[in-house]
PDB file of C-alpha atoms and ligand atoms in Angstrom:
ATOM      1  CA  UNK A  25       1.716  -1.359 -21.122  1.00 37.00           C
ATOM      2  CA  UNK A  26       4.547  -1.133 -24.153  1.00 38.00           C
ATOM      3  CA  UNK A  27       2.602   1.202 -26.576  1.00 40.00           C
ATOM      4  CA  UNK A  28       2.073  -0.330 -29.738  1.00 39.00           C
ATOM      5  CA  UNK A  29       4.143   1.452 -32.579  1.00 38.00           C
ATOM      6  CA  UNK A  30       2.030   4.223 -34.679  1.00 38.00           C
ATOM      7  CA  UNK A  31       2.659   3.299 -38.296  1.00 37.00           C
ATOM      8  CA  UNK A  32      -0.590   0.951 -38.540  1.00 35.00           C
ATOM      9  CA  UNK A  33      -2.397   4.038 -37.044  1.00 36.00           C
ATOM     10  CA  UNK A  34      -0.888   6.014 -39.418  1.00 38.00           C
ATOM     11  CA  UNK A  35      -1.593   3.719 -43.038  1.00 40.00           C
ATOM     12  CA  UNK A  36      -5.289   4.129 -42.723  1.00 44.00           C
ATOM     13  CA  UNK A  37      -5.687   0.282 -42.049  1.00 48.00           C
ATOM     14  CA  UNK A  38      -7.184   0.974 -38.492  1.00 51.00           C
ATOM     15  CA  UNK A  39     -10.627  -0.725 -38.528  1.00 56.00           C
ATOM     16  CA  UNK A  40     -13.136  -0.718 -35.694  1.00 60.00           C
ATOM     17  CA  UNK A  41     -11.792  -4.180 -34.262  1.00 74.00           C
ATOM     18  CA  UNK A  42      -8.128  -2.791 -33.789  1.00 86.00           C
ATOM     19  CA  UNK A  43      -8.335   0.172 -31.682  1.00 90.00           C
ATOM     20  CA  UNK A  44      -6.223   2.933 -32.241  1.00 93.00           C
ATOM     21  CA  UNK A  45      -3.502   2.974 -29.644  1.00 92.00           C
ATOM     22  CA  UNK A  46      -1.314   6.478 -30.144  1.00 94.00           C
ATOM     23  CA  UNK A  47       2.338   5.802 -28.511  1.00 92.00           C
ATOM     24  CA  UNK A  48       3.327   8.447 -25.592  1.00 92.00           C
ATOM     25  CA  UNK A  49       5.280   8.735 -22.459  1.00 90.00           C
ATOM     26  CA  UNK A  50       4.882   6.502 -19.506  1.00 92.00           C
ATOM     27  CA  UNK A  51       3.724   8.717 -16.572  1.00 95.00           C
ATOM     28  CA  UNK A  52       5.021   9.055 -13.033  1.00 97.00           C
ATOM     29  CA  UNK A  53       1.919   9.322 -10.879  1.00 98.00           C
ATOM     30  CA  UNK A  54       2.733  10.553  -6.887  1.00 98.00           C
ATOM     31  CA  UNK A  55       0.661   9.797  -4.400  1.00 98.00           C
ATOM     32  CA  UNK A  56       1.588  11.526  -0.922  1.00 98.00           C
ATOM     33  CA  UNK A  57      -0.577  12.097   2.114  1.00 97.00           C
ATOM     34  CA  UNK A  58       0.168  12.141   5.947  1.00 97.00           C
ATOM     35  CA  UNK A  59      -0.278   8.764   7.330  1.00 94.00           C
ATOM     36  CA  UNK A  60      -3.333   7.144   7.714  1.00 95.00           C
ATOM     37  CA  UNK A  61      -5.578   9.175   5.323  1.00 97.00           C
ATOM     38  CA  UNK A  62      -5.511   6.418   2.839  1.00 96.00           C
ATOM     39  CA  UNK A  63      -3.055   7.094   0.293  1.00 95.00           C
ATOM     40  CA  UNK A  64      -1.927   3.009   0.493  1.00 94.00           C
ATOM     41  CA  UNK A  65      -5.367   2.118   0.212  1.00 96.00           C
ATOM     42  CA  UNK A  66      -6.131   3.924  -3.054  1.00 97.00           C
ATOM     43  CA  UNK A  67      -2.684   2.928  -4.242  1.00 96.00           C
ATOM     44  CA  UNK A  68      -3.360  -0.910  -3.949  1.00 95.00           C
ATOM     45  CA  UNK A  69      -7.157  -0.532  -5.617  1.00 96.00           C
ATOM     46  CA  UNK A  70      -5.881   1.067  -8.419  1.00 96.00           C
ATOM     47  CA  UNK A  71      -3.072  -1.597  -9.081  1.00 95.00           C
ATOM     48  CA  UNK A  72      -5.611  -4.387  -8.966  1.00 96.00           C
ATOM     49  CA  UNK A  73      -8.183  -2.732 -11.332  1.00 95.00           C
ATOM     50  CA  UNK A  74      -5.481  -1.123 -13.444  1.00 93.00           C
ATOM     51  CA  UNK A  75      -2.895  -3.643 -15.526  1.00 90.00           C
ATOM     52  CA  UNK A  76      -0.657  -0.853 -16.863  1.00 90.00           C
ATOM     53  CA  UNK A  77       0.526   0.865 -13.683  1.00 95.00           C
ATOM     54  CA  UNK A  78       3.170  -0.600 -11.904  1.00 95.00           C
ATOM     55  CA  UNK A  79       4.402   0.490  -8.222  1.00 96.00           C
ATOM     56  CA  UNK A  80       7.757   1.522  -7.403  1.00 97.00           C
ATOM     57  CA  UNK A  81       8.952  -0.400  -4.857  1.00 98.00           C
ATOM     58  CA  UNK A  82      10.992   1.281  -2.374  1.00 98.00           C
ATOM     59  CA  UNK A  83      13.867   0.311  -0.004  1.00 98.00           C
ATOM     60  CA  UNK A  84      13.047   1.202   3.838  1.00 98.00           C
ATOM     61  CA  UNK A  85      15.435   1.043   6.871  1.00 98.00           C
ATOM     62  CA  UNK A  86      11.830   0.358   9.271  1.00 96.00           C
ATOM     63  CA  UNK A  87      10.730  -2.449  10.532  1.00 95.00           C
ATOM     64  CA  UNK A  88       8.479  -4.655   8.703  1.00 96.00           C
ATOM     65  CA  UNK A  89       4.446  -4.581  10.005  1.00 92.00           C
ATOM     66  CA  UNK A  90       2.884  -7.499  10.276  1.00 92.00           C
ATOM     67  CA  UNK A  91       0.867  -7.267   6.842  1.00 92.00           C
ATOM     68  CA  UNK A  92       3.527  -6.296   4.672  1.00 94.00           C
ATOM     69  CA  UNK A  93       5.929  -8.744   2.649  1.00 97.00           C
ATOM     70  CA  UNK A  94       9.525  -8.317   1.873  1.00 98.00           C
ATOM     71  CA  UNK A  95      10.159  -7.451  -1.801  1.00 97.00           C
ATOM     72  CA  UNK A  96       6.142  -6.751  -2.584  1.00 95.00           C
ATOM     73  CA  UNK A  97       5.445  -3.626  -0.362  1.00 95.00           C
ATOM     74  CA  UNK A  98       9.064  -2.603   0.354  1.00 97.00           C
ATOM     75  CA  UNK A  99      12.986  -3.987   0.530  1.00 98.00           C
ATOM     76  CA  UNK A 100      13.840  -4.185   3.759  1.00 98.00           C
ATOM     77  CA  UNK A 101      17.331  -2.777   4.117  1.00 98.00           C
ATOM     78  CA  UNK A 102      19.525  -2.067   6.951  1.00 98.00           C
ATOM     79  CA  UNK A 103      20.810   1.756   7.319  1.00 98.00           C
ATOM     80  CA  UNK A 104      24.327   0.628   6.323  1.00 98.00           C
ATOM     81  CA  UNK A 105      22.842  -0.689   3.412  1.00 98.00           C
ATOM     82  CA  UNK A 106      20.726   2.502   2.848  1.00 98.00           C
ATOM     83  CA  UNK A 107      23.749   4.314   3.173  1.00 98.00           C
ATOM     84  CA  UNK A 108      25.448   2.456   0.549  1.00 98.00           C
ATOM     85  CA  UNK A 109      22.893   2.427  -2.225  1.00 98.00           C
ATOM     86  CA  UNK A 110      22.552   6.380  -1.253  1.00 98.00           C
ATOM     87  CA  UNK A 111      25.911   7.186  -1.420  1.00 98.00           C
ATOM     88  CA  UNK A 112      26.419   5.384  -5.262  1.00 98.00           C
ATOM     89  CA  UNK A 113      23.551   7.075  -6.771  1.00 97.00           C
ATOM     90  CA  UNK A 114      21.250   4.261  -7.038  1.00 98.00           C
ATOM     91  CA  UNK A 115      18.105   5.937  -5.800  1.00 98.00           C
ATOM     92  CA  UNK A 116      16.047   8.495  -7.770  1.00 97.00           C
ATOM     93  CA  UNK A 117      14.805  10.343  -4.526  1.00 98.00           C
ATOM     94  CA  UNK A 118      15.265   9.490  -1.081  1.00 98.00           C
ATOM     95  CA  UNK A 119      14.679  10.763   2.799  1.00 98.00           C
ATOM     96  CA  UNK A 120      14.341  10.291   6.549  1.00 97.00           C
ATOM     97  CA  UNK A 121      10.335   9.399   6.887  1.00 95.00           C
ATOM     98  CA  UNK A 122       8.954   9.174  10.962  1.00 92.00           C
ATOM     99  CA  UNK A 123      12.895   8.689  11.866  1.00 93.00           C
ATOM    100  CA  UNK A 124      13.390   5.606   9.249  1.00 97.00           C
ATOM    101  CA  UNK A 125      14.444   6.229   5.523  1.00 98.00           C
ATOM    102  CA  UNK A 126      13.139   5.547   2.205  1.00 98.00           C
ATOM    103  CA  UNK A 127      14.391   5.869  -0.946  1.00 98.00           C
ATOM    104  CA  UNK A 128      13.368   5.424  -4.608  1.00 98.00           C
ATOM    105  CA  UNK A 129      15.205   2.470  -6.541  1.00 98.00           C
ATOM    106  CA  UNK A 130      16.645   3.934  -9.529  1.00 97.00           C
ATOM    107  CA  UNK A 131      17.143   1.374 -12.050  1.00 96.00           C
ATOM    108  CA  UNK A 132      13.584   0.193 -12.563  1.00 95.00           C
ATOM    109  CA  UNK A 133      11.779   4.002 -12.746  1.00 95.00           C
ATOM    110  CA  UNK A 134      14.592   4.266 -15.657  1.00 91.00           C
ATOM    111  CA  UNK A 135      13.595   1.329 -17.401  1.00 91.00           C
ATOM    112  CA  UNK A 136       9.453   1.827 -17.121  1.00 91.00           C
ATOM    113  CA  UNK A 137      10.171   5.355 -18.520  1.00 87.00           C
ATOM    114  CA  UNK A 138      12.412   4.511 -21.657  1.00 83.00           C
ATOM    115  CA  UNK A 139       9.577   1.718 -22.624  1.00 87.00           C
ATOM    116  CA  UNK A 140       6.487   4.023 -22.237  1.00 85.00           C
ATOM    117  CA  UNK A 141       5.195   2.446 -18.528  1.00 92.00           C
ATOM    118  CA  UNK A 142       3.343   4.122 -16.221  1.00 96.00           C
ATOM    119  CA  UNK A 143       4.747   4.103 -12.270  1.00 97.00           C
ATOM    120  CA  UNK A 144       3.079   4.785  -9.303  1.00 98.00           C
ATOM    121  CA  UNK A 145       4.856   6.033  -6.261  1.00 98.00           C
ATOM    122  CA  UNK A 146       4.041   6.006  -2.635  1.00 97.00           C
ATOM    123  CA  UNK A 147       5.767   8.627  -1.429  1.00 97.00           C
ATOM    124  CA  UNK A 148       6.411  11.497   0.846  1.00 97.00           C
ATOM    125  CA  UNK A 149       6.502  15.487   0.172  1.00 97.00           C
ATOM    126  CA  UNK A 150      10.180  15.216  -0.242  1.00 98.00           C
ATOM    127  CA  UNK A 151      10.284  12.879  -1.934  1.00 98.00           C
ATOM    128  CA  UNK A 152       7.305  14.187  -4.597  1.00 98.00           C
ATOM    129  CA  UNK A 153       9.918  17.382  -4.624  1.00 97.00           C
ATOM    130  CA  UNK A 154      12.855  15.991  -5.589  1.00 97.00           C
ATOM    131  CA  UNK A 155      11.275  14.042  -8.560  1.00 97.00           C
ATOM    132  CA  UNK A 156       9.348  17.089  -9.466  1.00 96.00           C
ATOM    133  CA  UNK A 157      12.925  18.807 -10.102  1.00 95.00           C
ATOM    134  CA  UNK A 158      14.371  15.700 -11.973  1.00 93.00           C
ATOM    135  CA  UNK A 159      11.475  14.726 -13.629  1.00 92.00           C
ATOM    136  CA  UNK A 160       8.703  17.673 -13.976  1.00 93.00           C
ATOM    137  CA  UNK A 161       6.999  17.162 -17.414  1.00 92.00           C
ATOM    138  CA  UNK A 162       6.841  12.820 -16.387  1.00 94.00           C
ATOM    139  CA  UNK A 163       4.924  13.643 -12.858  1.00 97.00           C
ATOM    140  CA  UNK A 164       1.111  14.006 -11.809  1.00 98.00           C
ATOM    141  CA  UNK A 165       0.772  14.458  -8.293  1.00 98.00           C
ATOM    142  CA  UNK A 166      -1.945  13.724  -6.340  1.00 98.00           C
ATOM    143  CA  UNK A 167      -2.432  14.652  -2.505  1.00 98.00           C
ATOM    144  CA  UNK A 168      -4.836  13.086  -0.212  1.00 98.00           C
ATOM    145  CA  UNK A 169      -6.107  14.774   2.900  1.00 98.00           C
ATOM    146  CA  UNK A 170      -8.223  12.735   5.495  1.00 98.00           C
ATOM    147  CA  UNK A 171     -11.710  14.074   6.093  1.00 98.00           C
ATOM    148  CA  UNK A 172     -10.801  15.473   9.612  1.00 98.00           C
ATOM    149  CA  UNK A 173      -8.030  15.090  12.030  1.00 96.00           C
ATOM    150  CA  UNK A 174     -10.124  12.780  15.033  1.00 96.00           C
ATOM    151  CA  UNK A 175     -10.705  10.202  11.453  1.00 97.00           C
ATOM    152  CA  UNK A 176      -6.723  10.551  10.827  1.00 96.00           C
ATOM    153  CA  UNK A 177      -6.412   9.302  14.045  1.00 95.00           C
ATOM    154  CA  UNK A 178      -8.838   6.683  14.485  1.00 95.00           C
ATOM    155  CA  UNK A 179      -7.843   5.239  10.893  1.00 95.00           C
ATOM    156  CA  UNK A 180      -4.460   4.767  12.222  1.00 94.00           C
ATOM    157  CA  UNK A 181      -5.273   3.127  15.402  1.00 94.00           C
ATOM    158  CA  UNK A 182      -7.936   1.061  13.433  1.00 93.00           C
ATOM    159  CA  UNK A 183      -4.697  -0.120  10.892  1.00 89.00           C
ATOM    160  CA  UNK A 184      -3.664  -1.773  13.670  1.00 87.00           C
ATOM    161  CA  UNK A 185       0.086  -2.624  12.814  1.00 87.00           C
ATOM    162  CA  UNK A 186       1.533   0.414  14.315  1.00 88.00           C
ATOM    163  CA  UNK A 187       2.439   0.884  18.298  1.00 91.00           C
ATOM    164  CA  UNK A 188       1.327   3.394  20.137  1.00 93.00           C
ATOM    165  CA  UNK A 189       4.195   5.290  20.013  1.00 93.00           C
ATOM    166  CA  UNK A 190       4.469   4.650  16.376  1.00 92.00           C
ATOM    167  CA  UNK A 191       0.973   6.289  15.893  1.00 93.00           C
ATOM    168  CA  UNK A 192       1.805   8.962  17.938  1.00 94.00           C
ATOM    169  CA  UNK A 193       4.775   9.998  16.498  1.00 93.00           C
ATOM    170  CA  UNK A 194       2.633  10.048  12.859  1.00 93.00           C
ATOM    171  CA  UNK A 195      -0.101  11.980  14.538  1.00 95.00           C
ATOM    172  CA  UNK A 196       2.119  14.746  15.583  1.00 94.00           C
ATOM    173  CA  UNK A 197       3.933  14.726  11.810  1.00 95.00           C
ATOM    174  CA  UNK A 198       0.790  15.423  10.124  1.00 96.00           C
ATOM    175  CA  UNK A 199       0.053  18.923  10.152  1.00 96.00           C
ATOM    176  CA  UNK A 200       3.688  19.697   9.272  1.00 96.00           C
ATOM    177  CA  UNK A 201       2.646  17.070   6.000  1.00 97.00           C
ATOM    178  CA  UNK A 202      -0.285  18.619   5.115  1.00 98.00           C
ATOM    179  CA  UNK A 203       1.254  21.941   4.828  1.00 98.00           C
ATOM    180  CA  UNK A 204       2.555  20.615   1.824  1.00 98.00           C
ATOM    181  CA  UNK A 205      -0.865  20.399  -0.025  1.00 98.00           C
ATOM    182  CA  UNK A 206      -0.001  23.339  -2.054  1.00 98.00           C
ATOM    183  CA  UNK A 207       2.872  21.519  -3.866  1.00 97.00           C
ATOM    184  CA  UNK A 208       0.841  19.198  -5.520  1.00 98.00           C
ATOM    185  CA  UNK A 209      -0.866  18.870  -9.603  1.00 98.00           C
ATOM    186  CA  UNK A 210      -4.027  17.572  -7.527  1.00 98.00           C
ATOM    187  CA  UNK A 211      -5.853  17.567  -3.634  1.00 98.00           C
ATOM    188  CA  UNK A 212      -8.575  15.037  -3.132  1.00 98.00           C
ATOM    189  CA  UNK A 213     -10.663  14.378   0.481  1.00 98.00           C
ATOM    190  CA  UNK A 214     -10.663  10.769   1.171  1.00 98.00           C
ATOM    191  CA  UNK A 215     -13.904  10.218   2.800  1.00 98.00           C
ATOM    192  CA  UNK A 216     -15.763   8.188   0.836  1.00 98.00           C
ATOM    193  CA  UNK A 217     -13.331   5.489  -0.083  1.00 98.00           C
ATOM    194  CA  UNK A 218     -15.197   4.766  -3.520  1.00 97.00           C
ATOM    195  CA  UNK A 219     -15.226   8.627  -4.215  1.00 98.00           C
ATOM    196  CA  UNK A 220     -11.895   9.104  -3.404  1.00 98.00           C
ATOM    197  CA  UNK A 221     -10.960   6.303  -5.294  1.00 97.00           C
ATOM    198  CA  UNK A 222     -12.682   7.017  -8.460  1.00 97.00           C
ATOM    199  CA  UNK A 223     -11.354  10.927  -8.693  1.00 98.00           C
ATOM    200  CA  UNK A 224      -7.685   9.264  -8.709  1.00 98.00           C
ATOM    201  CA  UNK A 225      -9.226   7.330 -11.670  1.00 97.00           C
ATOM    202  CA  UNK A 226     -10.523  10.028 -13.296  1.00 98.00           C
ATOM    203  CA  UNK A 227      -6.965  12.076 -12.965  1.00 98.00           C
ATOM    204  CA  UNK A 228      -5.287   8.767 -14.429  1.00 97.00           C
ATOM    205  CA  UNK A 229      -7.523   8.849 -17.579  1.00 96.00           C
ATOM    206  CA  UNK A 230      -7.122  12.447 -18.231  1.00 97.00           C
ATOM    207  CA  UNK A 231      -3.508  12.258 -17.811  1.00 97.00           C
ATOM    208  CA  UNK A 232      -2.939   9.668 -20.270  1.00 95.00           C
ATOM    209  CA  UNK A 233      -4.661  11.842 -22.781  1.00 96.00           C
ATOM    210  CA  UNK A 234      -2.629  15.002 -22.817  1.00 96.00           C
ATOM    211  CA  UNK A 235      -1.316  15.862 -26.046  1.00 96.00           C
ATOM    212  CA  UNK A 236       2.013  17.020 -25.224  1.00 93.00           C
ATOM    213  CA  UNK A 237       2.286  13.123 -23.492  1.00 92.00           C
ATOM    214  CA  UNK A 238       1.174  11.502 -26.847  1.00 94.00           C
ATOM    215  CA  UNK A 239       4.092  11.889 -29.178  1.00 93.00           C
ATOM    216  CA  UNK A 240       2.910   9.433 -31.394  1.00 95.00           C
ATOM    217  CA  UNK A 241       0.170  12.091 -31.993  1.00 97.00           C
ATOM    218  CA  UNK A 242       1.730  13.774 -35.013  1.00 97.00           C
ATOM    219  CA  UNK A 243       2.918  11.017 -37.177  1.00 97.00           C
ATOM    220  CA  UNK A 244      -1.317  10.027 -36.622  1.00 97.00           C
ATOM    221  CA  UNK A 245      -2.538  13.286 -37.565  1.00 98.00           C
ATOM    222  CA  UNK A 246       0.126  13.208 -40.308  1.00 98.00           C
ATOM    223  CA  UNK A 247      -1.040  10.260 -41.901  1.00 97.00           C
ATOM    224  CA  UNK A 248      -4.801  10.927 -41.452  1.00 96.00           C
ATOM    225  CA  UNK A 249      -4.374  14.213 -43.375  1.00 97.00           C
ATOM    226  CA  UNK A 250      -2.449  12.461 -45.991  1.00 97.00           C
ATOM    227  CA  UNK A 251      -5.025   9.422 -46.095  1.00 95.00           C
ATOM    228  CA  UNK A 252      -7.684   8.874 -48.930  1.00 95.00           C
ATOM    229  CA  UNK A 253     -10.711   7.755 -48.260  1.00 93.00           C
ATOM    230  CA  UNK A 254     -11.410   4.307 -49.091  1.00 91.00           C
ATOM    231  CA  UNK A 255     -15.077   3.746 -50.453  1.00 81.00           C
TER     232      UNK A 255
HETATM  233  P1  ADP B 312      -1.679   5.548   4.413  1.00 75.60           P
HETATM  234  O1  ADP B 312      -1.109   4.681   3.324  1.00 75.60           O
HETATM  235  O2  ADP B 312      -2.049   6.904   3.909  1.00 75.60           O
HETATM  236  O3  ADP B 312      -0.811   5.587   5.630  1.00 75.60           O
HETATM  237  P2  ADP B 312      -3.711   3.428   4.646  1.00 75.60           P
HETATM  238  O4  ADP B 312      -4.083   3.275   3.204  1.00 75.60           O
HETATM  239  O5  ADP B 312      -2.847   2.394   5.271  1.00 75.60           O
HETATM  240  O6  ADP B 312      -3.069   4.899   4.888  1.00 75.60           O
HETATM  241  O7  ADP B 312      -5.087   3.603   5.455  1.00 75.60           O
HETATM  242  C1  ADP B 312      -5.109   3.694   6.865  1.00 75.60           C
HETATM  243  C2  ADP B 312      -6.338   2.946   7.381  1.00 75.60           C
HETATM  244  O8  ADP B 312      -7.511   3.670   6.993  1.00 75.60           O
HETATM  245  C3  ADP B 312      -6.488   1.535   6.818  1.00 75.60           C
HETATM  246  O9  ADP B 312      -6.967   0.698   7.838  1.00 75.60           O
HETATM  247  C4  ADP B 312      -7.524   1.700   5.697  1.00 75.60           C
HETATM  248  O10 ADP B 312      -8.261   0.509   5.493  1.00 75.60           O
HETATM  249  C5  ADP B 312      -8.401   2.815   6.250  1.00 75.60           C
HETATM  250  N1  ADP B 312      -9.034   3.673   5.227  1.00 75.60           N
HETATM  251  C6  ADP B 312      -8.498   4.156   4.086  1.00 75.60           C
HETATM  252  N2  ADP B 312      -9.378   4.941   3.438  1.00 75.60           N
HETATM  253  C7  ADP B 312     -10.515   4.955   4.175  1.00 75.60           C
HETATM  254  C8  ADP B 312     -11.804   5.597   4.032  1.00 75.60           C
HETATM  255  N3  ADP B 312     -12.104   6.383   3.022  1.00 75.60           N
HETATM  256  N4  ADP B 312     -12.729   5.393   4.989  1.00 75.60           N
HETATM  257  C9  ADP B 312     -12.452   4.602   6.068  1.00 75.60           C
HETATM  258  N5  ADP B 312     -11.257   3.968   6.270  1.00 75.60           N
HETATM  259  C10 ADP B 312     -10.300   4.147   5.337  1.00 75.60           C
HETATM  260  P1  5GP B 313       5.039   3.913   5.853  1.00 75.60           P
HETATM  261  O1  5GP B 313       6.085   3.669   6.902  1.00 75.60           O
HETATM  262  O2  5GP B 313       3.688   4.249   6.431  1.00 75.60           O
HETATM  263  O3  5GP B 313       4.982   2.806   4.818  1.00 75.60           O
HETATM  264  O4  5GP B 313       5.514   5.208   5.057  1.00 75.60           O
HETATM  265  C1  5GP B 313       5.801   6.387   5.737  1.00 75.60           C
HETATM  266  C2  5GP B 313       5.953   7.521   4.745  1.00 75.60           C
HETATM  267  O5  5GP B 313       7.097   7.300   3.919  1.00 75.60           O
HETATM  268  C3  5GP B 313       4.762   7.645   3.797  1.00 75.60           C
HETATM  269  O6  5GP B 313       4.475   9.038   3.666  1.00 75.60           O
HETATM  270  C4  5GP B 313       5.276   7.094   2.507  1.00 75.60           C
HETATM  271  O7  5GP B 313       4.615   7.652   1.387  1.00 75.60           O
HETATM  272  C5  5GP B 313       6.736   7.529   2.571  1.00 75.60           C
HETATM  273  N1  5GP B 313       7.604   6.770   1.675  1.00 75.60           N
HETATM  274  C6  5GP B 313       7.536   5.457   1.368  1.00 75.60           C
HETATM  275  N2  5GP B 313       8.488   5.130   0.479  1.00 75.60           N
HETATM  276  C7  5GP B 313       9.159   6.271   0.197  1.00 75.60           C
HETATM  277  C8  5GP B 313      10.244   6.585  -0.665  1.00 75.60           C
HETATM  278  O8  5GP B 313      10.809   5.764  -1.382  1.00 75.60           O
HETATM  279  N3  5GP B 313      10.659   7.872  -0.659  1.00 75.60           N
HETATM  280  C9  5GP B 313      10.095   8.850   0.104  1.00 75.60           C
HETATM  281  N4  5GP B 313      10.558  10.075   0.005  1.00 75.60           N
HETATM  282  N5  5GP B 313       9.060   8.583   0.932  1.00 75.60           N
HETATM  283  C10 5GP B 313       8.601   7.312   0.970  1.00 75.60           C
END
């Protein structure tokens, strides 16, 4: 969502059927997790009950699961391709995932940002890293842990669009993953799917609220200092 520019916040015209919409940054909000503890699940509820976040889609060199379309959940790429759009600096973050890589498109997490958007990324602890260098003060990171190990493992059989081998090879990643918990702004439990769900909520509200996000915060209490009652 394009904030709306602050001067009619500022002239005292704001009645109570035009909310008062203070401009600020767009915010970059990670999601990481090792796989199977739910972080795609979460991701895809908020995008349906939230309008103003957008996902960053990202280019992958693995194969496509059954579930998943082309251009939606990822750009399928081959690695020459990967290579290529690596090698000229057109992705923001980028690494080798399970033996496949992914990368962050550039161009797009540029544009969101300049016009006030909020992203959403689905992305590893690498990943999360590198953005946190490039982009610190745009980033809220949230990590999600699965409720115990034996549940990691049964969610990821019960997924159903890996192989065996696949899920095995995830399995064995994720204690190396979660010993990344520590780099994160936030750690939720996803047990409870609701519960889980709403805490990311919550972190999204309160986020969005932060002063030093909200530059159009001074030019409102500017004018409402300046303002004279109208009786
Ligand atoms: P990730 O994106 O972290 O790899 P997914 O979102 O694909 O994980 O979730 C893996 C599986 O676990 C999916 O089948 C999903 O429906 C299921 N799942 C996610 N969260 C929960 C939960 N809280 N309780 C039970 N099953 C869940
Ligand atoms: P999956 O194959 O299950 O979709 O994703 C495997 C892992 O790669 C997940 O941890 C996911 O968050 C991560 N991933 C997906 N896209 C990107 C990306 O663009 N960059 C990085 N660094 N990781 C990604």
């Amino acid at each position: 969502m394009s904030p709306t520019p602050s001067s009619p916040q500022t002239s005292g015209s704001t009645t109570s059927s035009t909310p008062t919409v203070i401009p600020r940054r767009g915010l970059m909000l990670v999601l990481s997790s090792p796989s199977g503890a739910g972080k795609s699940t979460i991701a895809r509820n908020l995008l349906e009950r939230d309008r103003s976040l957008e996902i960053s889609v990202s280019v992958t060199t693995r194969q496509r699961r059954p579930s998943e379309i082309a251009g939606t959940h990822y750009h399928f790429i081959s690695i020459p391709q990967f290579e290529r759009m690596r090698d000229s600096g057109e992705l923001l973050e980028w690494a080798e995932v399970h033996g496949n890589f992914y990368g962050t498109p550039r161009e797009p997490v540029e544009a969101a940002m300049a016009d006030g958007r909020d992203m959403l990324f689905d992305i590893d602890w690498q990943g999360a890293l590198q953005l946190q260098e490039k982009m610190k003060a745009d980033i809220v990171s949230i990590f999600v842990l699965p409720p115990t190990m034996t549940e990691l493992q049964s969610r990821l059989h019960r997924r159903a669009e890996d192989s065996e081998e696949v899920i095995a090879t995830r399995l064995a990643n994720s204690r190396a993953e979660i010993a990344h918990w520590r780099e994160y702004d936030y750690v939720i439990v996803n047990d409870d799917l609701n519960t889980a769900f709403e805490a990311v909520q919550s972190i999204v509200r309160a986020e969005r609220l932060r002063r030093d996000r909200r530059h159009g915060m001074f030019d409102f209490v500017t004018g409402l200092i300046e303002e004279t009652p109208v009786l």
